mmCIF file of C-alpha atoms in Angstrom:
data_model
loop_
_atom_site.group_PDB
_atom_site.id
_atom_site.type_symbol
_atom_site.label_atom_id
_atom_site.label_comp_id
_atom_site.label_asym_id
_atom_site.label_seq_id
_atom_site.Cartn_x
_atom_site.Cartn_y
_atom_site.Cartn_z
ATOM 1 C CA UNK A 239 0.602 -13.796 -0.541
ATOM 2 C CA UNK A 240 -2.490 -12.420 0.442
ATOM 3 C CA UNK A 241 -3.240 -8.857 0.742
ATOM 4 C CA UNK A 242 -5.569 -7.471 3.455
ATOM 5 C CA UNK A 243 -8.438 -4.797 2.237
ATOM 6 C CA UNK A 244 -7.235 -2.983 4.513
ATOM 7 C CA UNK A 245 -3.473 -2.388 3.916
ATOM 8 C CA UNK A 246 -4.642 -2.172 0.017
ATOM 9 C CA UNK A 247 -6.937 0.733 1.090
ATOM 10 C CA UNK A 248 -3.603 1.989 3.166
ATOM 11 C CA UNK A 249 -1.790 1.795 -0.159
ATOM 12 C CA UNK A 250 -4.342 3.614 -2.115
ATOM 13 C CA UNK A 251 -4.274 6.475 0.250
ATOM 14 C CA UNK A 252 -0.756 6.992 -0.277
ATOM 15 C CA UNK A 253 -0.271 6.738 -3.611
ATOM 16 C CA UNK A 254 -3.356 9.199 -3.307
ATOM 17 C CA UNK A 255 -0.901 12.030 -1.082
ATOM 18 C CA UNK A 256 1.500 11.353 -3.535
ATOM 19 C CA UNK A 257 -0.413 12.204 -6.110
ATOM 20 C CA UNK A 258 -1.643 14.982 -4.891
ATOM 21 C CA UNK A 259 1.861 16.893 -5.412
ATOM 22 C CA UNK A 260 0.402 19.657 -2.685
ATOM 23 C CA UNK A 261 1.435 20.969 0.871
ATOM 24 C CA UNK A 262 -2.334 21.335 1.383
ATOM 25 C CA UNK A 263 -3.619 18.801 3.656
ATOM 26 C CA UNK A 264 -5.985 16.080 2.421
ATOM 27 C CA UNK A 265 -9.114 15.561 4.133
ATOM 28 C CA UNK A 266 -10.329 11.779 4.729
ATOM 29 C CA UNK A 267 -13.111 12.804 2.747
ATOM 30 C CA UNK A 268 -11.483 13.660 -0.293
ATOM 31 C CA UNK A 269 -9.198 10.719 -0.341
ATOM 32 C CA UNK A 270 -11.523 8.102 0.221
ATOM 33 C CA UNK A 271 -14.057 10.043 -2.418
ATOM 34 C CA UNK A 272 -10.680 9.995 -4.979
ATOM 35 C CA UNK A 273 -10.159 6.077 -3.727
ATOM 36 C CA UNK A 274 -13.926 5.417 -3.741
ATOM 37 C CA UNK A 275 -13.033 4.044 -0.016
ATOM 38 C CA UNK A 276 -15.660 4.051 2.720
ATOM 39 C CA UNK A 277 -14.491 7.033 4.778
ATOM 40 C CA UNK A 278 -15.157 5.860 8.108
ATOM 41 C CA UNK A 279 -12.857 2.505 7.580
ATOM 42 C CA UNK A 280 -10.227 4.700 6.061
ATOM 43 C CA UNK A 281 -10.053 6.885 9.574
ATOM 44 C CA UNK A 282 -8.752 4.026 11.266
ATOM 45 C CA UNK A 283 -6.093 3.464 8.361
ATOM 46 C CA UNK A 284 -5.268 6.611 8.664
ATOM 47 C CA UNK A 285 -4.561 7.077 12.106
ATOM 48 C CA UNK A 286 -2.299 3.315 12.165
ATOM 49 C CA UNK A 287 -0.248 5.213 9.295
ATOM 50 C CA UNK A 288 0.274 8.354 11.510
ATOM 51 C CA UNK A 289 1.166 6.210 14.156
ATOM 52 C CA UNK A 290 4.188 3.706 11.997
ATOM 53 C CA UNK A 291 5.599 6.758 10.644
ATOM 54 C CA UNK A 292 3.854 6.867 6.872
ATOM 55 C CA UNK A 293 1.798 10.629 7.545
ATOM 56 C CA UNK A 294 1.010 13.306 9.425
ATOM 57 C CA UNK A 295 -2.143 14.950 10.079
ATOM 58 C CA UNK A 296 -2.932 18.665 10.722
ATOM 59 C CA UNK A 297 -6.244 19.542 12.774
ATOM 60 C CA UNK A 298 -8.282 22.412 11.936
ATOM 61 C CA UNK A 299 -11.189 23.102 8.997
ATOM 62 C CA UNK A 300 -8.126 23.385 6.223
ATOM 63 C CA UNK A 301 -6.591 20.031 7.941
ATOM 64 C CA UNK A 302 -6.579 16.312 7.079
ATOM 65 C CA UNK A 303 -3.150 14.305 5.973
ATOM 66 C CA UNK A 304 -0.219 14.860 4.348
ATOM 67 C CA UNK A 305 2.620 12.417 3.994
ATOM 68 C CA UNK A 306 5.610 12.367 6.605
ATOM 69 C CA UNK A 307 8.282 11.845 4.625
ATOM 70 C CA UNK A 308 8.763 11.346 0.589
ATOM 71 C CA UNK A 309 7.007 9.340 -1.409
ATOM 72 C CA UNK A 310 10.408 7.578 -2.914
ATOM 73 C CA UNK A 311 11.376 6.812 0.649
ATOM 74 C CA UNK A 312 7.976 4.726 1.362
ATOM 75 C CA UNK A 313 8.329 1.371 0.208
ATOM 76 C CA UNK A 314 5.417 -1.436 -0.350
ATOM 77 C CA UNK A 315 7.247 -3.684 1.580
ATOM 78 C CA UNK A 316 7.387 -1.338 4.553
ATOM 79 C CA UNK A 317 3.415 -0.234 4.380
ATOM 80 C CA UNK A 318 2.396 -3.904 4.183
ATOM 81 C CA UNK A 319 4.976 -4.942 7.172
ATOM 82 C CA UNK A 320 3.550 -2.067 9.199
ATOM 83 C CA UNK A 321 -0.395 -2.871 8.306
ATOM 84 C CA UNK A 322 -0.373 -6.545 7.785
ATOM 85 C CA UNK A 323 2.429 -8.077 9.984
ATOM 86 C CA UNK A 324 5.424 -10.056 8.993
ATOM 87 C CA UNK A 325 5.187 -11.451 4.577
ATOM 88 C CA UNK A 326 4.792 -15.010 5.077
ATOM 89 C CA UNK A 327 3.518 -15.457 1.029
ATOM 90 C CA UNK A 328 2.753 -19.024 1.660
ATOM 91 C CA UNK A 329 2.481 -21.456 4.726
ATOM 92 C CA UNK A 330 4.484 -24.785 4.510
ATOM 93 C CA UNK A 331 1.707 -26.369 6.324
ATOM 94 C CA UNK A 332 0.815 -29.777 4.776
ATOM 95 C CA UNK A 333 -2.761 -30.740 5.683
ATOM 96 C CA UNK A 334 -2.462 -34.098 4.572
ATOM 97 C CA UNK A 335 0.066 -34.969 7.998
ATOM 98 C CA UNK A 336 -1.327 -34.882 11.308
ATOM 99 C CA UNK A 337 2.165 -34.034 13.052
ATOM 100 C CA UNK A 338 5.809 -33.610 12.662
ATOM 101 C CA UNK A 339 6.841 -33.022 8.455
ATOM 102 C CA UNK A 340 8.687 -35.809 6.902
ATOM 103 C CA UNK A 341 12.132 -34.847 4.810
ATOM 104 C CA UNK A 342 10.215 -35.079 1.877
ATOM 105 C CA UNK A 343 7.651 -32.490 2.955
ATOM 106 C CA UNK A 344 10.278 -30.501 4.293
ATOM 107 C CA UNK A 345 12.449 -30.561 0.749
ATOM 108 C CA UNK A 346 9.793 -28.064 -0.291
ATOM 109 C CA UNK A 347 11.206 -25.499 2.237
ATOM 110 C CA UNK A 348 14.229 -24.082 0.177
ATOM 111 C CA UNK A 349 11.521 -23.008 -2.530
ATOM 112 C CA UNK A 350 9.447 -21.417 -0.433
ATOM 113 C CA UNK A 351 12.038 -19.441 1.608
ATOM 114 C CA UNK A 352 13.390 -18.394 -1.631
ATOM 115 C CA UNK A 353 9.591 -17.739 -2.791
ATOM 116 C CA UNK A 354 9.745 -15.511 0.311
ATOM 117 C CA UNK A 355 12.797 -13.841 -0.676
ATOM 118 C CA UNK A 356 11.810 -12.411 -3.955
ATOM 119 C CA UNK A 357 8.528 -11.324 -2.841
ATOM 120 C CA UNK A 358 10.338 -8.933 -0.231
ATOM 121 C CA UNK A 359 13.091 -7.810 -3.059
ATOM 122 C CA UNK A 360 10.070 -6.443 -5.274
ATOM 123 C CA UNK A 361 7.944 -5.269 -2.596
ATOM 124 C CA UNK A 362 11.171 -3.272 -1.356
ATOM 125 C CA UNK A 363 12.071 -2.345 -5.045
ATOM 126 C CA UNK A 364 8.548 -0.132 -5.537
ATOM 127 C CA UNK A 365 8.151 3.051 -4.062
ATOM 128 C CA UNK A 366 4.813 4.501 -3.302
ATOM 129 C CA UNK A 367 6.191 7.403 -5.491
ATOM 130 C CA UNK A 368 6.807 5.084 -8.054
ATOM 131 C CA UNK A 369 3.484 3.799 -7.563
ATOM 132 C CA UNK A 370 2.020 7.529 -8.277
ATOM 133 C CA UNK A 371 4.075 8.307 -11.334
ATOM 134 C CA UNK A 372 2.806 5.335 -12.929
ATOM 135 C CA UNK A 373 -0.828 6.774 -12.383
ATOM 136 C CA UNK A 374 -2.217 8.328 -15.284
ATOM 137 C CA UNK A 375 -3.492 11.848 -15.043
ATOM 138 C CA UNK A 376 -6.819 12.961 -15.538
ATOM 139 C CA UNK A 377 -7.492 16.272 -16.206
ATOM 140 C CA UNK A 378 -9.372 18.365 -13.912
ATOM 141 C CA UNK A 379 -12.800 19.642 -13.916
ATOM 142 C CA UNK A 380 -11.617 22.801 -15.536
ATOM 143 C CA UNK A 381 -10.346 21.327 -18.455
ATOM 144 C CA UNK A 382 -11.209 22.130 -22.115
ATOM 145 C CA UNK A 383 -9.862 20.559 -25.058
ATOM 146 C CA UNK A 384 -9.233 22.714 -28.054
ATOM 147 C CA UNK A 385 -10.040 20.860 -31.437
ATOM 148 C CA UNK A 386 -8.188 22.074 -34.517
ATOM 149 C CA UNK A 387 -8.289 20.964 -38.227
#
């Protein structure tokens, strides 16, 4: 199963709102500098996860994104349906035949439906909350250790 740049990038920014624990808005620019994304790619991501549902923006000079509903109710499986299309993990296209599959071509299609199967079960089974708790923190700029002996 391939995953597109993009819909990893879509990911990222999630699991970035998660993260962020805040009712403050998140600009573009502050995700994609958190993400290290390219900021002007991430606009369009942003505005195709507006539109299926996955955040909402506010305008203004304190706006940017925040997301629409929790994190726990966002699944993988439904931010990759929305960005990439339909999972398909693998194609039973044999090169090797110029048209219609024999039956021993087509014994392989069990495996690959069930293939299918389990990718959607995990992909449904992780949250992008999930996703964000298993995030280590850093600690922020402010931070200063204290050393004791």
């Amino acid at each position: 199963m391939d995953i597109s740049a993009r819909t990893m990038y879509g990911l990222r920014a999630l699991v970035t709102l998660a993260n962020a624990r805040t009712a403050t808005p998140q600009s573009i620019q502050t995700i994609a500098d958190d993400e290290q994304l390219p900021a002007k790619f991430l606009e369009g991501i942003m505005a195709d996860l507006k539109r299926g549902g996955f955040v909402r923006s506010k305008r203004g000079a304190s706006g940017g994104y925040l997301l629409a509903r929790p994190a726990s109710e966002i699944t993988m499986l439904d931010v990759i349906r929305h960005l990439d299309g339909p999972i398909a993990p693998v194609g039973l296209t044999d090169k090797t035949v110029d048209d219609t599959p024999t039956a021993r071509q087509l014994a392989f299609q069990p495996a690959f439906k069930e293939i299918r199967q389990a990718t959607i079960r995990v992909l449904q089974s992780y949250s992008i909350q999930a996703i964000a708790d298993a995030v280590p923190e850093t600690p922020g700029d402010d931070f200063q250790p204290i050393y004791q002996i």
